[in-house]
mmCIF file with all atom_site columns, C-alpha atoms in Angstrom:
data_model
loop_
_atom_site.group_PDB
_atom_site.id
_atom_site.type_symbol
_atom_site.label_atom_id
_atom_site.label_alt_id
_atom_site.label_comp_id
_atom_site.label_asym_id
_atom_site.label_entity_id
_atom_site.label_seq_id
_atom_site.pdbx_PDB_ins_code
_atom_site.Cartn_x
_atom_site.Cartn_y
_atom_site.Cartn_z
_atom_site.occupancy
_atom_site.B_iso_or_equiv
_atom_site.pdbx_formal_charge
_atom_site.auth_seq_id
_atom_site.auth_comp_id
_atom_site.auth_asym_id
_atom_site.auth_atom_id
_atom_site.pdbx_PDB_model_num
ATOM 1   C CA . UNK K 1 1   ? -18.899 2.195   6.907   1.00 0.00 ? 288 UNK K CA 1
ATOM 2   C CA . UNK K 1 2   ? -18.240 5.144   4.603   1.00 0.00 ? 289 UNK K CA 1
ATOM 3   C CA . UNK K 1 3   ? -14.950 6.449   3.208   1.00 0.00 ? 290 UNK K CA 1
ATOM 4   C CA . UNK K 1 4   ? -13.066 9.102   5.151   1.00 0.00 ? 291 UNK K CA 1
ATOM 5   C CA . UNK K 1 5   ? -13.818 12.600  3.780   1.00 0.00 ? 292 UNK K CA 1
ATOM 6   C CA . UNK K 1 6   ? -11.100 14.452  1.898   1.00 0.00 ? 293 UNK K CA 1
ATOM 7   C CA . UNK K 1 7   ? -8.596  15.574  3.071   1.00 0.00 ? 294 UNK K CA 1
ATOM 8   C CA . UNK K 1 8   ? -7.537  12.370  4.750   1.00 0.00 ? 295 UNK K CA 1
ATOM 9   C CA . UNK K 1 9   ? -7.042  13.239  8.450   1.00 0.00 ? 296 UNK K CA 1
ATOM 10  C CA . UNK K 1 10  ? -3.867  11.230  9.111   1.00 0.00 ? 297 UNK K CA 1
ATOM 11  C CA . UNK K 1 11  ? -1.571  12.485  6.371   1.00 0.00 ? 298 UNK K CA 1
ATOM 12  C CA . UNK K 1 12  ? 0.480   15.638  6.823   1.00 0.00 ? 299 UNK K CA 1
ATOM 13  C CA . UNK K 1 13  ? -0.021  16.447  3.130   1.00 0.00 ? 300 UNK K CA 1
ATOM 14  C CA . UNK K 1 14  ? -2.967  18.854  3.234   1.00 0.00 ? 301 UNK K CA 1
ATOM 15  C CA . UNK K 1 15  ? -2.118  20.750  0.040   1.00 0.00 ? 302 UNK K CA 1
ATOM 16  C CA . UNK K 1 16  ? -2.862  18.030  -2.509  1.00 0.00 ? 303 UNK K CA 1
ATOM 17  C CA . UNK K 1 17  ? -6.121  16.202  -3.225  1.00 0.00 ? 304 UNK K CA 1
ATOM 18  C CA . UNK K 1 18  ? -5.523  13.353  -3.558  1.00 0.00 ? 305 UNK K CA 1
ATOM 19  C CA . UNK K 1 19  ? -2.347  13.442  -1.467  1.00 0.00 ? 306 UNK K CA 1
ATOM 20  C CA . UNK K 1 20  ? 0.412   12.623  -3.960  1.00 0.00 ? 307 UNK K CA 1
ATOM 21  C CA . UNK K 1 21  ? -1.638  10.239  -6.113  1.00 0.00 ? 308 UNK K CA 1
ATOM 22  C CA . UNK K 1 22  ? -2.938  7.956   -3.342  1.00 0.00 ? 309 UNK K CA 1
ATOM 23  C CA . UNK K 1 23  ? -6.516  8.887   -2.584  1.00 0.00 ? 310 UNK K CA 1
ATOM 24  C CA . UNK K 1 24  ? -7.942  9.041   0.935   1.00 0.00 ? 311 UNK K CA 1
ATOM 25  C CA . UNK K 1 25  ? -10.160 6.067   0.064   1.00 0.00 ? 312 UNK K CA 1
ATOM 26  C CA . UNK K 1 26  ? -7.184  3.831   -0.726  1.00 0.00 ? 313 UNK K CA 1
ATOM 27  C CA . UNK K 1 27  ? -5.249  5.085   2.294   1.00 0.00 ? 314 UNK K CA 1
ATOM 28  C CA . UNK K 1 28  ? -8.292  4.177   4.380   1.00 0.00 ? 315 UNK K CA 1
ATOM 29  C CA . UNK K 1 29  ? -8.342  0.711   2.819   1.00 0.00 ? 316 UNK K CA 1
ATOM 30  C CA . UNK K 1 30  ? -4.728  0.139   3.796   1.00 0.00 ? 317 UNK K CA 1
ATOM 31  C CA . UNK K 1 31  ? -5.632  0.910   7.395   1.00 0.00 ? 318 UNK K CA 1
ATOM 32  C CA . UNK K 1 32  ? -8.720  -1.325  7.268   1.00 0.00 ? 319 UNK K CA 1
ATOM 33  C CA . UNK K 1 33  ? -6.727  -4.243  5.878   1.00 0.00 ? 320 UNK K CA 1
ATOM 34  C CA . UNK K 1 34  ? -4.297  -3.879  8.776   1.00 0.00 ? 321 UNK K CA 1
ATOM 35  C CA . UNK K 1 35  ? -7.146  -3.695  11.287  1.00 0.00 ? 322 UNK K CA 1
ATOM 36  C CA . UNK K 1 36  ? -8.604  -6.975  10.002  1.00 0.00 ? 323 UNK K CA 1
ATOM 37  C CA . UNK K 1 37  ? -5.492  -8.966  9.094   1.00 0.00 ? 324 UNK K CA 1
ATOM 38  C CA . UNK K 1 38  ? -3.411  -7.592  12.023  1.00 0.00 ? 325 UNK K CA 1
ATOM 39  C CA . UNK K 1 39  ? -0.028  -8.282  10.406  1.00 0.00 ? 326 UNK K CA 1
ATOM 40  C CA . UNK K 1 40  ? 2.758   -8.241  12.984  1.00 0.00 ? 327 UNK K CA 1
ATOM 41  C CA . UNK K 1 41  ? 5.289   -6.835  10.532  1.00 0.00 ? 328 UNK K CA 1
ATOM 42  C CA . UNK K 1 42  ? 4.627   -4.527  7.564   1.00 0.00 ? 329 UNK K CA 1
ATOM 43  C CA . UNK K 1 43  ? 6.994   -3.471  4.794   1.00 0.00 ? 330 UNK K CA 1
ATOM 44  C CA . UNK K 1 44  ? 6.234   -0.369  2.738   1.00 0.00 ? 331 UNK K CA 1
ATOM 45  C CA . UNK K 1 45  ? 8.131   -0.081  -0.542  1.00 0.00 ? 332 UNK K CA 1
ATOM 46  C CA . UNK K 1 46  ? 7.913   3.496   -1.778  1.00 0.00 ? 333 UNK K CA 1
ATOM 47  C CA . UNK K 1 47  ? 6.730   6.129   0.697   1.00 0.00 ? 334 UNK K CA 1
ATOM 48  C CA . UNK K 1 48  ? 7.414   9.396   -1.150  1.00 0.00 ? 335 UNK K CA 1
ATOM 49  C CA . UNK K 1 49  ? 5.780   11.992  1.117   1.00 0.00 ? 336 UNK K CA 1
ATOM 50  C CA . UNK K 1 50  ? 4.047   9.667   3.545   1.00 0.00 ? 337 UNK K CA 1
ATOM 51  C CA . UNK K 1 51  ? 0.446   9.336   2.357   1.00 0.00 ? 338 UNK K CA 1
ATOM 52  C CA . UNK K 1 52  ? 0.317   5.535   2.586   1.00 0.00 ? 339 UNK K CA 1
ATOM 53  C CA . UNK K 1 53  ? 2.748   5.627   5.510   1.00 0.00 ? 340 UNK K CA 1
ATOM 54  C CA . UNK K 1 54  ? 0.148   7.539   7.503   1.00 0.00 ? 341 UNK K CA 1
ATOM 55  C CA . UNK K 1 55  ? -2.218  4.552   7.364   1.00 0.00 ? 342 UNK K CA 1
ATOM 56  C CA . UNK K 1 56  ? 0.485   2.222   8.659   1.00 0.00 ? 343 UNK K CA 1
ATOM 57  C CA . UNK K 1 57  ? 1.498   4.656   11.422  1.00 0.00 ? 344 UNK K CA 1
ATOM 58  C CA . UNK K 1 58  ? -2.123  4.899   12.530  1.00 0.00 ? 345 UNK K CA 1
ATOM 59  C CA . UNK K 1 59  ? -2.408  1.094   12.473  1.00 0.00 ? 346 UNK K CA 1
ATOM 60  C CA . UNK K 1 60  ? 0.799   0.906   14.505  1.00 0.00 ? 347 UNK K CA 1
ATOM 61  C CA . UNK K 1 61  ? -0.547  3.392   17.064  1.00 0.00 ? 348 UNK K CA 1
ATOM 62  C CA . UNK K 1 62  ? -3.820  1.445   17.278  1.00 0.00 ? 349 UNK K CA 1
ATOM 63  C CA . UNK K 1 63  ? -2.000  -1.832  17.940  1.00 0.00 ? 350 UNK K CA 1
ATOM 64  C CA . UNK K 1 64  ? -3.005  -3.501  14.667  1.00 0.00 ? 351 UNK K CA 1
ATOM 65  C CA . UNK K 1 65  ? 0.651   -3.964  13.633  1.00 0.00 ? 352 UNK K CA 1
ATOM 66  C CA . UNK K 1 66  ? 3.845   -4.285  15.666  1.00 0.00 ? 353 UNK K CA 1
ATOM 67  C CA . UNK K 1 67  ? 6.525   -3.008  13.292  1.00 0.00 ? 354 UNK K CA 1
ATOM 68  C CA . UNK K 1 68  ? 6.869   -1.020  10.078  1.00 0.00 ? 355 UNK K CA 1
ATOM 69  C CA . UNK K 1 69  ? 9.913   -1.149  7.792   1.00 0.00 ? 356 UNK K CA 1
ATOM 70  C CA . UNK K 1 70  ? 10.032  1.542   5.113   1.00 0.00 ? 357 UNK K CA 1
ATOM 71  C CA . UNK K 1 71  ? 12.066  1.185   1.927   1.00 0.00 ? 358 UNK K CA 1
ATOM 72  C CA . UNK K 1 72  ? 12.432  4.556   0.204   1.00 0.00 ? 359 UNK K CA 1
ATOM 73  C CA . UNK K 1 73  ? 15.324  5.949   -1.837  1.00 0.00 ? 360 UNK K CA 1
ATOM 74  C CA . UNK K 1 74  ? 14.770  9.591   -0.862  1.00 0.00 ? 361 UNK K CA 1
ATOM 75  C CA . UNK K 1 75  ? 13.724  11.056  2.464   1.00 0.00 ? 362 UNK K CA 1
ATOM 76  C CA . UNK K 1 76  ? 11.294  13.994  2.483   1.00 0.00 ? 363 UNK K CA 1
ATOM 77  C CA . UNK K 1 77  ? 10.248  16.360  5.289   1.00 0.00 ? 364 UNK K CA 1
ATOM 78  C CA . UNK K 1 78  ? 6.640   15.191  4.936   1.00 0.00 ? 365 UNK K CA 1
ATOM 79  C CA . UNK K 1 79  ? 7.645   11.543  5.335   1.00 0.00 ? 366 UNK K CA 1
ATOM 80  C CA . UNK K 1 80  ? 9.739   12.350  8.400   1.00 0.00 ? 367 UNK K CA 1
ATOM 81  C CA . UNK K 1 81  ? 6.834   14.262  9.979   1.00 0.00 ? 368 UNK K CA 1
ATOM 82  C CA . UNK K 1 82  ? 4.524   11.319  9.318   1.00 0.00 ? 369 UNK K CA 1
ATOM 83  C CA . UNK K 1 83  ? 6.971   8.899   10.944  1.00 0.00 ? 370 UNK K CA 1
ATOM 84  C CA . UNK K 1 84  ? 7.244   11.199  13.957  1.00 0.00 ? 371 UNK K CA 1
ATOM 85  C CA . UNK K 1 85  ? 3.546   10.602  14.620  1.00 0.00 ? 372 UNK K CA 1
ATOM 86  C CA . UNK K 1 86  ? 4.322   7.014   15.669  1.00 0.00 ? 373 UNK K CA 1
ATOM 87  C CA . UNK K 1 87  ? 3.853   6.551   19.414  1.00 0.00 ? 374 UNK K CA 1
ATOM 88  C CA . UNK K 1 88  ? 6.745   4.066   19.461  1.00 0.00 ? 375 UNK K CA 1
ATOM 89  C CA . UNK K 1 89  ? 9.264   5.239   16.889  1.00 0.00 ? 376 UNK K CA 1
ATOM 90  C CA . UNK K 1 90  ? 11.527  2.292   17.684  1.00 0.00 ? 377 UNK K CA 1
ATOM 91  C CA . UNK K 1 91  ? 8.942   0.166   15.852  1.00 0.00 ? 378 UNK K CA 1
ATOM 92  C CA . UNK K 1 92  ? 9.622   2.053   12.603  1.00 0.00 ? 379 UNK K CA 1
ATOM 93  C CA . UNK K 1 93  ? 12.805  1.498   10.583  1.00 0.00 ? 380 UNK K CA 1
ATOM 94  C CA . UNK K 1 94  ? 13.807  3.372   7.426   1.00 0.00 ? 381 UNK K CA 1
ATOM 95  C CA . UNK K 1 95  ? 15.917  1.796   4.704   1.00 0.00 ? 382 UNK K CA 1
ATOM 96  C CA . UNK K 1 96  ? 17.238  4.172   2.056   1.00 0.00 ? 383 UNK K CA 1
ATOM 97  C CA . UNK K 1 97  ? 17.826  1.472   -0.566  1.00 0.00 ? 384 UNK K CA 1
ATOM 98  C CA . UNK K 1 98  ? 15.671  -0.888  -2.663  1.00 0.00 ? 385 UNK K CA 1
ATOM 99  C CA . UNK K 1 99  ? 13.816  -3.721  -0.959  1.00 0.00 ? 386 UNK K CA 1
ATOM 100 C CA . UNK K 1 100 ? 15.042  -6.357  -3.394  1.00 0.00 ? 387 UNK K CA 1
ATOM 101 C CA . UNK K 1 101 ? 18.635  -5.577  -2.385  1.00 0.00 ? 388 UNK K CA 1
ATOM 102 C CA . UNK K 1 102 ? 18.098  -6.935  1.133   1.00 0.00 ? 389 UNK K CA 1
ATOM 103 C CA . UNK K 1 103 ? 14.625  -8.484  1.332   1.00 0.00 ? 390 UNK K CA 1
ATOM 104 C CA . UNK K 1 104 ? 13.206  -9.286  4.747   1.00 0.00 ? 391 UNK K CA 1
ATOM 105 C CA . UNK K 1 105 ? 10.103  -11.168 5.815   1.00 0.00 ? 392 UNK K CA 1
ATOM 106 C CA . UNK K 1 106 ? 6.851   -9.365  6.532   1.00 0.00 ? 393 UNK K CA 1
ATOM 107 C CA . UNK K 1 107 ? 3.228   -10.358 7.028   1.00 0.00 ? 394 UNK K CA 1
ATOM 108 C CA . UNK K 1 108 ? 2.147   -7.573  4.660   1.00 0.00 ? 395 UNK K CA 1
ATOM 109 C CA . UNK K 1 109 ? 4.078   -5.816  1.902   1.00 0.00 ? 396 UNK K CA 1
ATOM 110 C CA . UNK K 1 110 ? 2.933   -2.701  0.028   1.00 0.00 ? 397 UNK K CA 1
ATOM 111 C CA . UNK K 1 111 ? 4.667   -2.379  -3.356  1.00 0.00 ? 398 UNK K CA 1
ATOM 112 C CA . UNK K 1 112 ? 4.443   1.241   -4.492  1.00 0.00 ? 399 UNK K CA 1
ATOM 113 C CA . UNK K 1 113 ? 7.977   2.196   -5.500  1.00 0.00 ? 400 UNK K CA 1
ATOM 114 C CA . UNK K 1 114 ? 9.359   2.246   -9.041  1.00 0.00 ? 401 UNK K CA 1
ATOM 115 C CA . UNK K 1 115 ? 6.571   0.855   -11.244 1.00 0.00 ? 402 UNK K CA 1
ATOM 116 C CA . UNK K 1 116 ? 8.869   -0.561  -13.944 1.00 0.00 ? 403 UNK K CA 1
ATOM 117 C CA . UNK K 1 117 ? 11.069  -3.635  -13.549 1.00 0.00 ? 404 UNK K CA 1
ATOM 118 C CA . UNK K 1 118 ? 11.779  -2.919  -9.824  1.00 0.00 ? 405 UNK K CA 1
ATOM 119 C CA . UNK K 1 119 ? 8.102   -3.674  -9.120  1.00 0.00 ? 406 UNK K CA 1
ATOM 120 C CA . UNK K 1 120 ? 8.691   -7.188  -10.455 1.00 0.00 ? 407 UNK K CA 1
ATOM 121 C CA . UNK K 1 121 ? 11.873  -7.526  -8.391  1.00 0.00 ? 408 UNK K CA 1
ATOM 122 C CA . UNK K 1 122 ? 9.966   -6.377  -5.299  1.00 0.00 ? 409 UNK K CA 1
ATOM 123 C CA . UNK K 1 123 ? 7.202   -8.906  -5.992  1.00 0.00 ? 410 UNK K CA 1
ATOM 124 C CA . UNK K 1 124 ? 9.744   -11.690 -6.546  1.00 0.00 ? 411 UNK K CA 1
ATOM 125 C CA . UNK K 1 125 ? 11.368  -10.859 -3.200  1.00 0.00 ? 412 UNK K CA 1
ATOM 126 C CA . UNK K 1 126 ? 8.004   -10.853 -1.414  1.00 0.00 ? 413 UNK K CA 1
ATOM 127 C CA . UNK K 1 127 ? 6.968   -14.152 -3.023  1.00 0.00 ? 414 UNK K CA 1
ATOM 128 C CA . UNK K 1 128 ? 10.281  -15.783 -2.172  1.00 0.00 ? 415 UNK K CA 1
ATOM 129 C CA . UNK K 1 129 ? 9.710   -14.826 1.471   1.00 0.00 ? 416 UNK K CA 1
ATOM 130 C CA . UNK K 1 130 ? 6.190   -16.279 1.412   1.00 0.00 ? 417 UNK K CA 1
ATOM 131 C CA . UNK K 1 131 ? 4.522   -12.983 2.362   1.00 0.00 ? 418 UNK K CA 1
ATOM 132 C CA . UNK K 1 132 ? 0.818   -13.773 2.873   1.00 0.00 ? 419 UNK K CA 1
ATOM 133 C CA . UNK K 1 133 ? -0.588  -10.308 2.052   1.00 0.00 ? 420 UNK K CA 1
ATOM 134 C CA . UNK K 1 134 ? 0.725   -8.269  -0.880  1.00 0.00 ? 421 UNK K CA 1
ATOM 135 C CA . UNK K 1 135 ? -0.717  -4.885  -1.876  1.00 0.00 ? 422 UNK K CA 1
ATOM 136 C CA . UNK K 1 136 ? 0.182   -3.045  -5.081  1.00 0.00 ? 423 UNK K CA 1
ATOM 137 C CA . UNK K 1 137 ? -0.753  0.540   -5.816  1.00 0.00 ? 424 UNK K CA 1
ATOM 138 C CA . UNK K 1 138 ? -1.151  1.981   -9.346  1.00 0.00 ? 425 UNK K CA 1
ATOM 139 C CA . UNK K 1 139 ? -2.176  -1.421  -10.682 1.00 0.00 ? 426 UNK K CA 1
ATOM 140 C CA . UNK K 1 140 ? -4.261  0.042   -13.527 1.00 0.00 ? 427 UNK K CA 1
ATOM 141 C CA . UNK K 1 141 ? -2.032  2.884   -14.714 1.00 0.00 ? 428 UNK K CA 1
ATOM 142 C CA . UNK K 1 142 ? -0.949  1.229   -17.969 1.00 0.00 ? 429 UNK K CA 1
ATOM 143 C CA . UNK K 1 143 ? -4.605  1.156   -19.018 1.00 0.00 ? 430 UNK K CA 1
ATOM 144 C CA . UNK K 1 144 ? -4.657  4.902   -18.287 1.00 0.00 ? 431 UNK K CA 1
ATOM 145 C CA . UNK K 1 145 ? -1.786  5.503   -20.719 1.00 0.00 ? 432 UNK K CA 1
ATOM 146 C CA . UNK K 1 146 ? 1.110   5.608   -18.228 1.00 0.00 ? 433 UNK K CA 1
ATOM 147 C CA . UNK K 1 147 ? 3.448   3.210   -20.020 1.00 0.00 ? 434 UNK K CA 1
ATOM 148 C CA . UNK K 1 148 ? 6.267   3.468   -17.471 1.00 0.00 ? 435 UNK K CA 1
ATOM 149 C CA . UNK K 1 149 ? 4.083   1.590   -14.972 1.00 0.00 ? 436 UNK K CA 1
ATOM 150 C CA . UNK K 1 150 ? 4.100   -1.699  -16.872 1.00 0.00 ? 437 UNK K CA 1
ATOM 151 C CA . UNK K 1 151 ? 5.902   -3.505  -14.041 1.00 0.00 ? 438 UNK K CA 1
ATOM 152 C CA . UNK K 1 152 ? 3.121   -2.904  -11.534 1.00 0.00 ? 439 UNK K CA 1
ATOM 153 C CA . UNK K 1 153 ? 0.472   -4.174  -13.921 1.00 0.00 ? 440 UNK K CA 1
ATOM 154 C CA . UNK K 1 154 ? 2.511   -7.265  -14.804 1.00 0.00 ? 441 UNK K CA 1
ATOM 155 C CA . UNK K 1 155 ? 3.104   -7.946  -11.096 1.00 0.00 ? 442 UNK K CA 1
ATOM 156 C CA . UNK K 1 156 ? -0.659  -7.971  -10.580 1.00 0.00 ? 443 UNK K CA 1
ATOM 157 C CA . UNK K 1 157 ? -1.094  -10.409 -13.462 1.00 0.00 ? 444 UNK K CA 1
ATOM 158 C CA . UNK K 1 158 ? 1.462   -12.714 -11.866 1.00 0.00 ? 445 UNK K CA 1
ATOM 159 C CA . UNK K 1 159 ? -0.438  -12.678 -8.570  1.00 0.00 ? 446 UNK K CA 1
ATOM 160 C CA . UNK K 1 160 ? -3.733  -13.276 -10.376 1.00 0.00 ? 447 UNK K CA 1
ATOM 161 C CA . UNK K 1 161 ? -2.232  -16.333 -12.078 1.00 0.00 ? 448 UNK K CA 1
ATOM 162 C CA . UNK K 1 162 ? -1.037  -17.771 -8.768  1.00 0.00 ? 449 UNK K CA 1
ATOM 163 C CA . UNK K 1 163 ? -3.190  -20.435 -7.166  1.00 0.00 ? 450 UNK K CA 1
ATOM 164 C CA . UNK K 1 164 ? -1.856  -19.401 -3.747  1.00 0.00 ? 451 UNK K CA 1
ATOM 165 C CA . UNK K 1 165 ? -3.452  -15.940 -3.636  1.00 0.00 ? 452 UNK K CA 1
ATOM 166 C CA . UNK K 1 166 ? -7.026  -14.742 -3.632  1.00 0.00 ? 453 UNK K CA 1
ATOM 167 C CA . UNK K 1 167 ? -7.020  -11.427 -5.474  1.00 0.00 ? 454 UNK K CA 1
ATOM 168 C CA . UNK K 1 168 ? -9.086  -8.259  -5.471  1.00 0.00 ? 455 UNK K CA 1
ATOM 169 C CA . UNK K 1 169 ? -8.677  -4.925  -7.245  1.00 0.00 ? 456 UNK K CA 1
ATOM 170 C CA . UNK K 1 170 ? -10.349 -1.546  -6.942  1.00 0.00 ? 457 UNK K CA 1
ATOM 171 C CA . UNK K 1 171 ? -9.978  0.590   -10.055 1.00 0.00 ? 458 UNK K CA 1
ATOM 172 C CA . UNK K 1 172 ? -13.352 2.305   -10.065 1.00 0.00 ? 459 UNK K CA 1
ATOM 173 C CA . UNK K 1 173 ? -13.332 5.903   -11.289 1.00 0.00 ? 460 UNK K CA 1
ATOM 174 C CA . UNK K 1 174 ? -14.827 8.221   -8.680  1.00 0.00 ? 461 UNK K CA 1
ATOM 175 C CA . UNK K 1 175 ? -15.507 11.967  -8.918  1.00 0.00 ? 462 UNK K CA 1
ATOM 176 C CA . UNK K 1 176 ? -12.681 14.054  -7.491  1.00 0.00 ? 463 UNK K CA 1
ATOM 177 C CA . UNK K 1 177 ? -10.400 11.058  -6.975  1.00 0.00 ? 464 UNK K CA 1
ATOM 178 C CA . UNK K 1 178 ? -7.731  9.097   -8.836  1.00 0.00 ? 465 UNK K CA 1
ATOM 179 C CA . UNK K 1 179 ? -8.915  5.691   -7.627  1.00 0.00 ? 466 UNK K CA 1
ATOM 180 C CA . UNK K 1 180 ? -8.958  4.447   -11.227 1.00 0.00 ? 467 UNK K CA 1
ATOM 181 C CA . UNK K 1 181 ? -5.149  4.244   -10.893 1.00 0.00 ? 468 UNK K CA 1
ATOM 182 C CA . UNK K 1 182 ? -5.894  1.021   -9.038  1.00 0.00 ? 469 UNK K CA 1
ATOM 183 C CA . UNK K 1 183 ? -5.216  -0.753  -5.769  1.00 0.00 ? 470 UNK K CA 1
ATOM 184 C CA . UNK K 1 184 ? -4.592  -4.499  -5.968  1.00 0.00 ? 471 UNK K CA 1
ATOM 185 C CA . UNK K 1 185 ? -4.589  -6.946  -3.044  1.00 0.00 ? 472 UNK K CA 1
ATOM 186 C CA . UNK K 1 186 ? -3.418  -10.544 -3.076  1.00 0.00 ? 473 UNK K CA 1
ATOM 187 C CA . UNK K 1 187 ? -3.626  -12.616 0.086   1.00 0.00 ? 474 UNK K CA 1
ATOM 188 C CA . UNK K 1 188 ? -3.618  -16.217 1.102   1.00 0.00 ? 475 UNK K CA 1
ATOM 189 C CA . UNK K 1 189 ? -5.843  -16.717 4.125   1.00 0.00 ? 476 UNK K CA 1
ATOM 190 C CA . UNK K 1 190 ? -8.300  -13.860 4.368   1.00 0.00 ? 477 UNK K CA 1
ATOM 191 C CA . UNK K 1 191 ? -11.993 -13.981 3.551   1.00 0.00 ? 478 UNK K CA 1
ATOM 192 C CA . UNK K 1 192 ? -12.789 -10.796 1.643   1.00 0.00 ? 479 UNK K CA 1
ATOM 193 C CA . UNK K 1 193 ? -16.205 -10.588 3.306   1.00 0.00 ? 480 UNK K CA 1
ATOM 194 C CA . UNK K 1 194 ? -14.426 -9.690  6.542   1.00 0.00 ? 481 UNK K CA 1
ATOM 195 C CA . UNK K 1 195 ? -13.786 -6.261  5.061   1.00 0.00 ? 482 UNK K CA 1
ATOM 196 C CA . UNK K 1 196 ? -17.418 -5.676  4.121   1.00 0.00 ? 483 UNK K CA 1
ATOM 197 C CA . UNK K 1 197 ? -17.994 -2.757  1.768   1.00 0.00 ? 484 UNK K CA 1
ATOM 198 C CA . UNK K 1 198 ? -14.267 -2.206  1.252   1.00 0.00 ? 485 UNK K CA 1
ATOM 199 C CA . UNK K 1 199 ? -13.831 -5.262  -0.938  1.00 0.00 ? 486 UNK K CA 1
ATOM 200 C CA . UNK K 1 200 ? -17.332 -5.831  -2.243  1.00 0.00 ? 487 UNK K CA 1
ATOM 201 C CA . UNK K 1 201 ? -17.363 -2.544  -4.146  1.00 0.00 ? 488 UNK K CA 1
ATOM 202 C CA . UNK K 1 202 ? -14.428 -3.583  -6.298  1.00 0.00 ? 489 UNK K CA 1
ATOM 203 C CA . UNK K 1 203 ? -15.125 -7.238  -6.910  1.00 0.00 ? 490 UNK K CA 1
ATOM 204 C CA . UNK K 1 204 ? -12.660 -9.982  -7.709  1.00 0.00 ? 491 UNK K CA 1
#
């Protein structure tokens, strides 16, 4: 299976490549994880203009997930248009406040909001709820010189140190993409081989 060509077909952002710093390849991986793991409930922390949201909406429409809860401090027209693509909009809830303020259980949590200390608070909330699949975006940005993203990188180190989670990260630099910013996955019960090329190309 090969990556989806740019521009990613599900996102309404067609003016930016990659769409707002999440590349089509990583958006595709989010969808593939949902298609394999089939989490009933998904929480997305940090949606901005809906690039990653588009993968979850597509997974929702395909029946891979049952509900999506979005935690985002600011609504955007692009995010609203992405949400409107859901066949069953009652399965999508929007929370305009931080996740760690009122954490709720999910089978999969994407942490891609504020990459400083809130990333650690989001991870702590997810861990306290026993979330089995945790995805962090921008896991390698400190190594790229973006110092304000230290929380995301430290959150990944915490997951790596946990004996409960099997971890994988893709931070390979690819022409025309920003994939070196990093996508990190920690999960409890999934064999990485189930995702084939998606996880083998990054390695543990």
